[in-house]
Amino acid sequence: MSKTLIRGARVLGGAPQEVLIENGVVTALGTVAEAGGATVIEAAGRILLPGLVDLHTHLREPGREDSETVRTGTRAAARGGYTAVHAMANTFPVADTAGVVEQVWRLGREAGYCDVQPVGAVTVGLEGKQLAELGAMHDSAAGVTVFSDDGKCVDDAVIMRRALEYVKAFDGVIAQHAQEPRLTEGAQMNEGTVSAELGLAGWPAVAEESVIARDVLLAAHVGSRVHICHLSTAGSVEIVRWAKSRGMPVTAEVTPHHLLLTDELVRSYDPVYKVNPPLRTEADVRALREALADGTIDVVATDHAPHPQEDKDCEWAAAAMGMLGLETALSVVQHAMVDTGLLDWAGVAERMSFRPARIGRLTGQGRPVAVGEPANLVLWDPDHRAPVEPAGFASRSRNTPYRGRELPGRVTHTLLRGRATVADGALTDAPADTPADGARA
Ligand code: DOR
Ligand code: ZN
């Protein structure tokens, strides 16, 4: 029997408590009388959070193993405090069949660092023309409930309507990359004063907002759930706020980078800042932070998008879009939301664990820190300060926009069903004893 005692951690930022874990389950909380034989983790000064759950991770396998693999990506996730990630479907081949989603799911279990919940494509080949086999992916061992053509927008209204109708039967959700394709053809960055000065083709806010407006109306019409990926503008916030005030079935996510960075950074022409949707303005950042605090935006999702050096070390126009997120997400959220007084740690747990698990309908993840619950936990040292050093990342890629920037906090331990995937800040290397119960156990 494995036994671990965590001593002195502030559970969800509250009072220090002791937490006893036996055989992967929390068995005592508060003051633990009897813990003979337990491995003790001294955690005074640290915050204990539920294991983080990411709704939006690009693991790149199959097909782009030069960027990331399921193993390297889930090691990065564990270092970031995640115990479950949703793996996006824009792989090669695309995850649009039961076979591919099962393969990704199985690779996640074999790696053993973090539960991998595959996202299925909405349309065959992400082409936007023909619905993929959503039911077969749902019925597969991977048990897919989240579907997305992320990277591309499901722009045909009829296809979007059919997808919403189809997943309604099993309480699935369509995660939309809201981006009107014609309005964003050739776009290089946010459309605004900076793009005008730099002479780069702009990506107007209306391209995102018009699709969100259509899709909340469609979701309400069908009575089926839509989730808005990486919402990035103040106008998008207003539309989601309105839709929620009318009881429409919409949820939304924001990335860490959209909570912190702006299009001013593009003046450097450093492609590390090239991302889709693009970095927006200071006013957008402010609106996104407020919306995350007031619940208009439900969750933080990383959009972890690894790219190899040769796809980023080139001129701006030719560079790939996307940035790493898993290993810095909680630091950025502490900096942007907690240290600014906008959120407390319980609020962070809601937005980075409980709610994403609920949206993805994961049952064994995003659970309260309570007796009888699986011990998916992260210990966070909020007082740690260090410049971001990508050389130490577990990801196979290095495209972080935070290189050299001082960010707060550090994961000291991540526990997946009681087993340390990260201990004393370092990945453990023999996690192969993953029990039979996966993400949806
Ligand atoms: O910047 C992005 N990169 N946005 C997306 O939607 C896709 C992602 C990727 O796959 O690289
Ligand atoms: Zn996207």
Short mmCIF file of C-alpha atoms and ligand atoms in Angstrom, two decimals:
data_model
loop_
_atom_site.label_atom_id
_atom_site.label_comp_id
_atom_site.label_asym_id
_atom_site.label_seq_id
_atom_site.Cartn_x
_atom_site.Cartn_y
_atom_site.Cartn_z
CA MET A 1 0.00 0.00 0.00
CA SER A 2 1.35 3.43 -0.91
CA LYS A 3 0.90 6.20 1.63
CA THR A 4 1.80 9.87 1.35
CA LEU A 5 1.34 12.65 3.89
CA ILE A 6 1.41 16.27 2.74
CA ARG A 7 2.11 18.51 5.69
CA GLY A 8 1.38 22.20 6.09
CA ALA A 9 0.11 23.12 2.62
CA ARG A 10 -2.60 25.75 2.31
CA VAL A 11 -5.47 23.85 0.68
CA LEU A 12 -6.84 26.06 -2.11
CA GLY A 13 -5.01 28.94 -0.45
CA GLY A 14 -6.87 28.51 2.84
CA ALA A 15 -5.53 27.39 6.20
CA PRO A 16 -2.61 24.94 6.37
CA GLN A 17 -3.78 21.34 6.65
CA GLU A 18 -2.46 17.84 6.51
CA VAL A 19 -3.54 15.60 3.66
CA LEU A 20 -3.19 11.85 3.80
CA ILE A 21 -3.22 9.86 0.57
CA GLU A 22 -3.52 6.09 0.52
CA ASN A 23 -3.56 4.01 -2.64
CA GLY A 24 -4.21 7.06 -4.80
CA VAL A 25 -7.14 8.40 -2.81
CA VAL A 26 -7.37 11.21 -0.24
CA THR A 27 -8.23 9.43 3.02
CA ALA A 28 -7.83 12.14 5.64
CA LEU A 29 -7.77 15.92 5.69
CA GLY A 30 -7.19 18.38 8.51
CA THR A 31 -5.10 16.99 11.32
CA VAL A 32 -3.93 13.49 10.58
CA ALA A 33 -3.46 11.42 13.72
CA GLU A 34 -1.95 8.23 12.32
CA ALA A 35 0.38 8.24 9.31
CA GLY A 36 2.98 5.62 10.13
CA GLY A 37 5.03 4.52 7.15
CA ALA A 38 3.91 7.41 4.96
CA THR A 39 6.21 9.31 2.62
CA VAL A 40 6.07 12.83 4.06
CA ILE A 41 6.07 15.94 1.88
CA GLU A 42 6.82 19.04 3.96
CA ALA A 43 4.82 21.73 2.18
CA ALA A 44 4.66 24.73 4.51
CA GLY A 45 4.17 27.92 2.52
CA ARG A 46 2.85 26.10 -0.50
CA ILE A 47 -0.59 26.12 -2.05
CA LEU A 48 -2.33 22.79 -2.63
CA LEU A 49 -4.56 22.80 -5.69
CA PRO A 50 -6.49 20.12 -7.54
CA GLY A 51 -4.48 18.79 -10.49
CA LEU A 52 -4.91 21.22 -13.37
CA VAL A 53 -6.99 20.24 -16.40
CA ASP A 54 -6.26 21.74 -19.82
CA LEU A 55 -9.03 21.92 -22.37
CA HIS A 56 -6.72 22.88 -25.23
CA THR A 57 -3.33 21.23 -25.74
CA HIS A 58 -1.55 20.42 -29.00
CA LEU A 59 0.45 17.24 -28.44
CA ARG A 60 1.32 16.90 -32.17
CA GLU A 61 1.39 13.10 -32.20
CA PRO A 62 0.75 11.47 -34.63
CA GLY A 63 2.61 13.24 -37.40
CA ARG A 64 4.62 16.10 -35.96
CA GLU A 65 6.80 14.31 -33.45
CA ASP A 66 9.55 16.80 -34.25
CA SER A 67 7.46 19.40 -32.36
CA GLU A 68 6.11 17.29 -29.50
CA THR A 69 5.04 13.76 -28.67
CA VAL A 70 2.38 12.54 -26.31
CA ARG A 71 5.19 11.64 -23.93
CA THR A 72 7.10 14.95 -24.08
CA GLY A 73 3.88 16.96 -24.01
CA THR A 74 2.47 15.14 -21.00
CA ARG A 75 5.82 15.50 -19.20
CA ALA A 76 5.53 19.24 -19.88
CA ALA A 77 1.97 19.10 -18.57
CA ALA A 78 3.04 17.39 -15.34
CA ARG A 79 5.76 20.02 -14.82
CA GLY A 80 3.08 22.67 -15.20
CA GLY A 81 0.85 21.05 -12.57
CA TYR A 82 -1.57 19.36 -14.98
CA THR A 83 -3.05 15.92 -14.37
CA ALA A 84 -5.27 15.90 -17.48
CA VAL A 85 -5.06 17.49 -20.91
CA HIS A 86 -7.37 17.52 -23.90
CA ALA A 87 -5.30 16.75 -26.99
CA MET A 88 -6.34 18.76 -30.04
CA ALA A 89 -7.26 17.03 -33.26
CA ASN A 90 -5.06 18.87 -35.79
CA THR A 91 -2.53 16.06 -36.04
CA PHE A 92 -1.32 14.13 -39.15
CA PRO A 93 -3.43 12.12 -39.72
CA VAL A 94 -6.18 14.27 -38.26
CA ALA A 95 -7.93 12.80 -35.21
CA ASP A 96 -11.20 12.37 -37.09
CA THR A 97 -11.69 8.61 -36.61
CA ALA A 98 -12.07 6.24 -33.66
CA GLY A 99 -8.72 4.70 -34.63
CA VAL A 100 -6.70 7.89 -34.27
CA VAL A 101 -8.33 9.08 -31.03
CA GLU A 102 -7.82 5.64 -29.50
CA GLN A 103 -4.17 5.73 -30.52
CA VAL A 104 -3.63 9.11 -28.83
CA TRP A 105 -5.51 7.98 -25.72
CA ARG A 106 -3.44 4.81 -25.50
CA LEU A 107 -0.14 6.70 -25.96
CA GLY A 108 -1.20 8.91 -23.05
CA ARG A 109 -1.79 5.93 -20.80
CA GLU A 110 1.52 4.37 -21.79
CA ALA A 111 3.43 7.56 -21.00
CA GLY A 112 1.69 7.75 -17.62
CA TYR A 113 2.38 11.40 -16.78
CA CYS A 114 -1.05 12.84 -17.21
CA ASP A 115 -4.46 11.69 -18.41
CA VAL A 116 -4.83 12.39 -22.13
CA GLN A 117 -8.36 13.00 -23.32
CA PRO A 118 -8.39 13.21 -27.11
CA VAL A 119 -10.48 15.86 -28.83
CA GLY A 120 -12.09 14.64 -32.04
CA ALA A 121 -12.24 16.65 -35.24
CA VAL A 122 -15.66 18.06 -36.16
CA THR A 123 -15.14 17.57 -39.88
CA VAL A 124 -13.22 15.06 -41.96
CA GLY A 125 -9.62 16.23 -42.34
CA LEU A 126 -10.55 19.56 -40.69
CA GLU A 127 -11.80 20.48 -44.14
CA GLY A 128 -15.08 21.93 -42.93
CA LYS A 129 -17.07 20.01 -45.55
CA GLN A 130 -18.31 16.77 -44.07
CA LEU A 131 -19.00 15.75 -40.46
CA ALA A 132 -16.44 13.34 -39.03
CA GLU A 133 -17.62 10.15 -37.33
CA LEU A 134 -18.46 11.89 -34.05
CA GLY A 135 -20.52 9.01 -32.67
CA ALA A 136 -17.82 6.42 -33.32
CA MET A 137 -15.22 8.60 -31.59
CA HIS A 138 -17.56 9.03 -28.64
CA ASP A 139 -18.22 5.29 -28.45
CA SER A 140 -14.52 4.41 -28.74
CA ALA A 141 -12.24 3.59 -25.80
CA ALA A 142 -11.21 7.26 -25.86
CA GLY A 143 -14.78 8.32 -25.03
CA VAL A 144 -14.55 11.63 -26.88
CA THR A 145 -16.99 14.33 -25.77
CA VAL A 146 -15.17 17.45 -27.02
CA PHE A 147 -14.96 18.03 -30.77
CA SER A 148 -13.01 20.79 -32.48
CA ASP A 149 -11.47 21.72 -35.81
CA ASP A 150 -9.14 23.99 -33.85
CA GLY A 151 -6.61 25.79 -35.99
CA LYS A 152 -9.50 26.16 -38.40
CA CYS A 153 -12.98 27.54 -37.92
CA VAL A 154 -16.10 25.49 -38.61
CA ASP A 155 -17.36 28.30 -40.80
CA ASP A 156 -20.25 26.62 -42.63
CA ALA A 157 -23.34 27.36 -40.55
CA VAL A 158 -25.12 24.20 -41.64
CA ILE A 159 -22.19 21.98 -40.69
CA MET A 160 -21.98 23.76 -37.33
CA ARG A 161 -25.67 23.24 -36.77
CA ARG A 162 -25.45 19.53 -37.63
CA ALA A 163 -22.46 19.05 -35.36
CA LEU A 164 -24.31 20.67 -32.48
CA GLU A 165 -27.35 18.50 -33.16
CA TYR A 166 -25.27 15.34 -33.34
CA VAL A 167 -23.36 15.77 -30.07
CA LYS A 168 -26.48 16.80 -28.18
CA ALA A 169 -27.47 13.11 -27.98
CA PHE A 170 -24.50 12.30 -25.74
CA ASP A 171 -24.00 15.70 -24.08
CA GLY A 172 -20.91 16.47 -26.14
CA VAL A 173 -19.61 19.93 -26.91
CA ILE A 174 -18.30 21.68 -30.01
CA ALA A 175 -15.21 23.77 -29.27
CA GLN A 176 -15.06 26.48 -31.90
CA HIS A 177 -11.98 28.29 -33.15
CA ALA A 178 -13.98 31.41 -33.97
CA GLN A 179 -12.41 33.04 -36.98
CA GLU A 180 -14.24 34.06 -40.10
CA PRO A 181 -11.88 32.75 -42.79
CA ARG A 182 -12.46 35.35 -45.49
CA LEU A 183 -11.93 38.26 -43.07
CA THR A 184 -8.61 36.80 -41.94
CA GLU A 185 -7.06 35.71 -45.23
CA GLY A 186 -3.34 36.44 -45.14
CA ALA A 187 -3.61 38.03 -41.71
CA GLN A 188 -0.38 38.37 -39.77
CA MET A 189 -1.33 40.08 -36.51
CA ASN A 190 -4.11 41.97 -34.74
CA GLU A 191 -5.70 44.65 -36.94
CA GLY A 192 -5.16 48.01 -35.25
CA THR A 193 -2.76 50.88 -34.90
CA VAL A 194 0.31 48.65 -34.58
CA SER A 195 -0.52 46.64 -37.72
CA ALA A 196 -1.10 49.89 -39.59
CA GLU A 197 2.28 51.22 -38.52
CA LEU A 198 4.09 48.00 -39.33
CA GLY A 199 2.25 47.53 -42.61
CA LEU A 200 1.25 43.98 -41.72
CA ALA A 201 -2.11 42.55 -42.78
CA GLY A 202 -4.48 42.67 -39.85
CA TRP A 203 -6.82 40.21 -38.23
CA PRO A 204 -9.90 42.19 -37.30
CA ALA A 205 -11.71 41.60 -34.02
CA VAL A 206 -14.96 41.30 -35.98
CA ALA A 207 -13.69 38.08 -37.60
CA GLU A 208 -13.78 36.43 -34.17
CA GLU A 209 -16.82 38.22 -32.81
CA SER A 210 -19.12 37.57 -35.76
CA VAL A 211 -18.56 33.80 -35.53
CA ILE A 212 -19.12 33.79 -31.77
CA ALA A 213 -22.37 35.71 -32.22
CA ARG A 214 -23.58 33.23 -34.83
CA ASP A 215 -22.57 30.21 -32.80
CA VAL A 216 -24.15 31.20 -29.49
CA LEU A 217 -27.39 31.73 -31.42
CA LEU A 218 -27.02 28.37 -33.16
CA ALA A 219 -26.25 26.61 -29.87
CA ALA A 220 -29.30 28.16 -28.26
CA HIS A 221 -31.43 27.23 -31.26
CA VAL A 222 -30.30 23.60 -31.15
CA GLY A 223 -30.11 23.42 -27.36
CA SER A 224 -26.60 21.99 -27.48
CA ARG A 225 -23.31 23.13 -25.96
CA VAL A 226 -20.79 25.33 -27.73
CA HIS A 227 -17.41 26.19 -26.21
CA ILE A 228 -15.44 29.17 -27.53
CA CYS A 229 -11.72 28.50 -27.82
CA HIS A 230 -9.16 31.18 -26.91
CA LEU A 231 -11.46 34.18 -26.79
CA SER A 232 -9.30 37.23 -27.41
CA THR A 233 -11.22 40.49 -27.77
CA ALA A 234 -13.26 42.80 -25.55
CA GLY A 235 -16.11 42.53 -28.05
CA SER A 236 -16.11 38.72 -27.78
CA VAL A 237 -16.44 39.11 -24.02
CA GLU A 238 -19.50 41.32 -24.51
CA ILE A 239 -21.18 38.78 -26.78
CA VAL A 240 -20.54 35.86 -24.41
CA ARG A 241 -21.74 37.97 -21.48
CA TRP A 242 -24.95 38.74 -23.35
CA ALA A 243 -25.42 35.09 -24.36
CA LYS A 244 -24.95 33.90 -20.79
CA SER A 245 -27.37 36.52 -19.49
CA ARG A 246 -29.94 34.91 -21.79
CA GLY A 247 -29.13 31.42 -20.54
CA MET A 248 -27.54 30.27 -23.78
CA PRO A 249 -25.44 27.08 -23.54
CA VAL A 250 -22.00 28.63 -24.07
CA THR A 251 -18.69 28.36 -22.24
CA ALA A 252 -15.45 30.12 -23.10
CA GLU A 253 -11.73 29.93 -22.50
CA VAL A 254 -8.87 32.41 -22.48
CA THR A 255 -5.18 31.57 -22.86
CA PRO A 256 -2.49 32.72 -20.43
CA HIS A 257 -0.79 34.68 -23.23
CA HIS A 258 -3.92 36.66 -24.03
CA LEU A 259 -4.12 37.59 -20.33
CA LEU A 260 -0.64 39.09 -20.38
CA LEU A 261 0.80 39.99 -23.77
CA THR A 262 -0.22 42.62 -26.34
CA ASP A 263 0.36 43.34 -30.02
CA GLU A 264 2.98 45.95 -29.07
CA LEU A 265 5.37 42.98 -28.84
CA VAL A 266 5.01 42.38 -32.59
CA ARG A 267 7.13 45.51 -33.18
CA SER A 268 10.10 43.27 -32.41
CA TYR A 269 9.18 41.09 -35.41
CA ASP A 270 10.09 38.13 -33.22
CA PRO A 271 7.92 35.23 -34.47
CA VAL A 272 7.71 33.85 -30.95
CA TYR A 273 4.85 36.36 -30.61
CA LYS A 274 3.01 35.10 -33.69
CA VAL A 275 -0.10 33.26 -32.59
CA ASN A 276 -3.65 32.57 -33.70
CA PRO A 277 -5.77 34.34 -32.51
CA PRO A 278 -3.24 37.16 -32.40
CA LEU A 279 -2.09 39.11 -29.37
CA ARG A 280 -4.51 42.02 -29.03
CA THR A 281 -4.46 45.39 -27.24
CA GLU A 282 -4.10 46.49 -23.63
CA ALA A 283 -7.86 47.21 -23.53
CA ASP A 284 -8.59 43.66 -24.68
CA VAL A 285 -6.26 42.23 -22.02
CA ARG A 286 -8.08 44.24 -19.37
CA ALA A 287 -11.49 43.04 -20.57
CA LEU A 288 -10.31 39.40 -20.67
CA ARG A 289 -8.97 39.57 -17.12
CA GLU A 290 -12.21 41.07 -15.84
CA ALA A 291 -14.29 38.51 -17.72
CA LEU A 292 -12.24 35.65 -16.30
CA ALA A 293 -12.71 37.08 -12.81
CA ASP A 294 -16.47 37.63 -13.13
CA GLY A 295 -17.18 34.23 -14.72
CA THR A 296 -18.04 35.41 -18.23
CA ILE A 297 -14.99 33.45 -19.33
CA ASP A 298 -15.16 30.05 -17.65
CA VAL A 299 -11.65 28.69 -17.88
CA VAL A 300 -7.99 29.23 -18.66
CA ALA A 301 -6.80 26.88 -21.42
CA THR A 302 -3.21 26.92 -22.62
CA ASP A 303 -3.41 26.41 -26.40
CA HIS A 304 0.05 24.88 -25.87
CA ALA A 305 1.30 24.94 -29.48
CA PRO A 306 4.82 23.57 -29.82
CA HIS A 307 6.76 24.34 -32.99
CA PRO A 308 10.31 23.33 -33.89
CA GLN A 309 12.96 26.01 -34.18
CA GLU A 310 13.05 25.96 -37.98
CA ASP A 311 9.33 26.83 -38.12
CA LYS A 312 9.86 29.83 -35.84
CA ASP A 313 13.38 31.05 -36.68
CA CYS A 314 12.35 32.68 -39.93
CA GLU A 315 10.83 35.91 -41.12
CA TRP A 316 7.54 36.90 -39.51
CA ALA A 317 5.32 36.13 -42.50
CA ALA A 318 6.69 32.61 -42.93
CA ALA A 319 6.68 31.61 -39.26
CA ALA A 320 4.26 29.12 -37.73
CA MET A 321 1.59 30.37 -35.35
CA GLY A 322 1.46 29.35 -31.72
CA MET A 323 3.38 29.34 -28.46
CA LEU A 324 4.12 26.96 -25.62
CA GLY A 325 1.87 27.16 -22.59
CA LEU A 326 1.81 24.15 -20.29
CA GLU A 327 4.97 24.84 -18.29
CA THR A 328 4.26 28.52 -17.63
CA ALA A 329 0.45 28.71 -17.40
CA LEU A 330 0.06 28.78 -13.64
CA SER A 331 2.88 31.32 -13.28
CA VAL A 332 1.22 33.63 -15.79
CA VAL A 333 -2.16 33.22 -14.08
CA GLN A 334 -0.63 33.97 -10.68
CA HIS A 335 1.03 37.07 -12.13
CA ALA A 336 -1.96 38.35 -14.12
CA MET A 337 -4.84 37.31 -11.86
CA VAL A 338 -3.74 36.44 -8.31
CA ASP A 339 -0.98 38.96 -7.67
CA THR A 340 -3.28 41.66 -9.10
CA GLY A 341 -6.05 40.74 -6.65
CA LEU A 342 -8.51 39.67 -9.37
CA LEU A 343 -8.66 36.00 -8.27
CA ASP A 344 -7.87 34.00 -5.15
CA TRP A 345 -6.50 30.45 -5.29
CA ALA A 346 -9.94 28.89 -4.96
CA GLY A 347 -10.88 30.92 -8.02
CA VAL A 348 -7.85 29.59 -9.85
CA ALA A 349 -8.85 26.01 -8.95
CA GLU A 350 -12.29 26.67 -10.42
CA ARG A 351 -10.91 28.03 -13.68
CA MET A 352 -7.97 25.69 -14.22
CA SER A 353 -9.33 22.41 -12.82
CA PHE A 354 -12.98 22.10 -11.75
CA ARG A 355 -14.64 23.87 -14.67
CA PRO A 356 -12.46 22.53 -17.50
CA ALA A 357 -13.10 18.99 -16.23
CA ARG A 358 -16.82 19.70 -16.11
CA ILE A 359 -16.88 21.13 -19.64
CA GLY A 360 -14.97 18.06 -20.91
CA ARG A 361 -17.21 15.76 -18.81
CA LEU A 362 -14.20 14.15 -17.15
CA THR A 363 -15.33 12.37 -14.03
CA GLY A 364 -12.08 11.40 -12.27
CA GLN A 365 -10.41 14.81 -12.71
CA GLY A 366 -11.16 18.31 -11.48
CA ARG A 367 -12.51 16.89 -8.24
CA PRO A 368 -12.59 18.72 -4.91
CA VAL A 369 -9.72 18.20 -2.48
CA ALA A 370 -11.74 15.99 -0.15
CA VAL A 371 -11.77 12.60 1.52
CA GLY A 372 -12.67 9.83 -0.90
CA GLU A 373 -11.54 11.75 -3.98
CA PRO A 374 -8.71 10.65 -6.30
CA ALA A 375 -5.45 12.33 -5.29
CA ASN A 376 -4.86 14.41 -8.41
CA LEU A 377 -3.05 17.29 -6.79
CA VAL A 378 -0.44 19.97 -7.34
CA LEU A 379 1.77 21.72 -4.79
CA TRP A 380 2.67 25.25 -5.78
CA ASP A 381 5.28 27.50 -4.25
CA PRO A 382 3.87 31.00 -4.91
CA ASP A 383 6.93 32.78 -3.50
CA HIS A 384 9.42 31.32 -5.95
CA ARG A 385 10.78 33.87 -8.45
CA ALA A 386 13.00 33.05 -11.40
CA PRO A 387 13.47 34.03 -15.04
CA VAL A 388 11.88 31.54 -17.43
CA GLU A 389 14.59 29.25 -18.79
CA PRO A 390 13.30 27.18 -21.73
CA ALA A 391 16.37 24.95 -21.67
CA GLY A 392 14.80 23.32 -18.62
CA PHE A 393 11.46 22.62 -20.31
CA ALA A 394 10.20 19.08 -20.78
CA SER A 395 8.50 20.05 -24.03
CA ARG A 396 10.36 19.10 -27.18
CA SER A 397 9.94 22.69 -28.42
CA ARG A 398 11.26 26.00 -27.10
CA ASN A 399 8.84 28.59 -28.51
CA THR A 400 7.96 30.35 -25.29
CA PRO A 401 7.28 34.09 -25.32
CA TYR A 402 8.51 34.34 -21.71
CA ARG A 403 12.19 33.47 -22.18
CA GLY A 404 14.18 35.42 -19.60
CA ARG A 405 11.09 37.04 -18.12
CA GLU A 406 10.74 36.73 -14.36
CA LEU A 407 7.48 35.00 -13.46
CA PRO A 408 6.23 33.94 -10.04
CA GLY A 409 5.68 30.46 -8.66
CA ARG A 410 6.85 26.95 -9.26
CA VAL A 411 5.34 23.46 -9.17
CA THR A 412 7.11 21.40 -6.53
CA HIS A 413 4.94 18.28 -6.78
CA THR A 414 2.30 16.93 -9.10
CA LEU A 415 0.42 13.82 -8.02
CA LEU A 416 -1.54 11.69 -10.47
CA ARG A 417 -3.80 9.39 -8.46
CA GLY A 418 -1.39 9.67 -5.56
CA ARG A 419 1.74 8.95 -7.57
CA ALA A 420 4.29 11.74 -7.98
CA THR A 421 4.87 12.69 -11.61
CA VAL A 422 6.86 15.68 -10.35
CA ALA A 423 8.68 15.62 -7.01
CA ASP A 424 10.79 18.45 -5.58
CA GLY A 425 10.42 20.28 -8.89
CA ALA A 426 11.74 17.44 -11.05
CA LEU A 427 9.93 14.93 -13.24
CA THR A 428 9.96 11.41 -11.86
CA ASP A 429 11.02 8.84 -14.42
CA ALA A 430 9.18 5.63 -13.69
CA PRO A 431 5.50 6.42 -13.72
CA ALA A 432 4.42 3.27 -15.54
CA ASP A 433 2.05 1.92 -12.85
CA THR A 434 -0.96 3.87 -14.12
CA PRO A 435 -4.00 2.06 -12.75
CA ALA A 436 -6.77 0.83 -14.95
CA ASP A 437 -8.94 3.88 -14.31
CA GLY A 438 -8.17 6.59 -16.84
CA ALA A 439 -9.54 10.08 -17.16
CA ARG A 440 -13.13 8.97 -17.24
CA ALA A 441 -12.94 6.35 -14.51
O1 DOR B 1 -1.54 29.67 -32.73
C1 DOR B 1 -2.13 28.63 -32.93
N1 DOR B 1 -1.49 27.48 -33.10
N2 DOR B 1 -3.47 28.65 -33.00
C2 DOR B 1 -4.18 27.59 -33.37
O2 DOR B 1 -5.37 27.68 -33.41
C3 DOR B 1 -3.51 26.33 -33.73
C4 DOR B 1 -2.19 26.25 -33.10
C5 DOR B 1 -1.33 25.18 -33.67
O3 DOR B 1 -1.80 24.08 -33.91
O4 DOR B 1 -0.13 25.45 -33.84
ZN ZN B 2 -7.28 27.65 -32.06
#
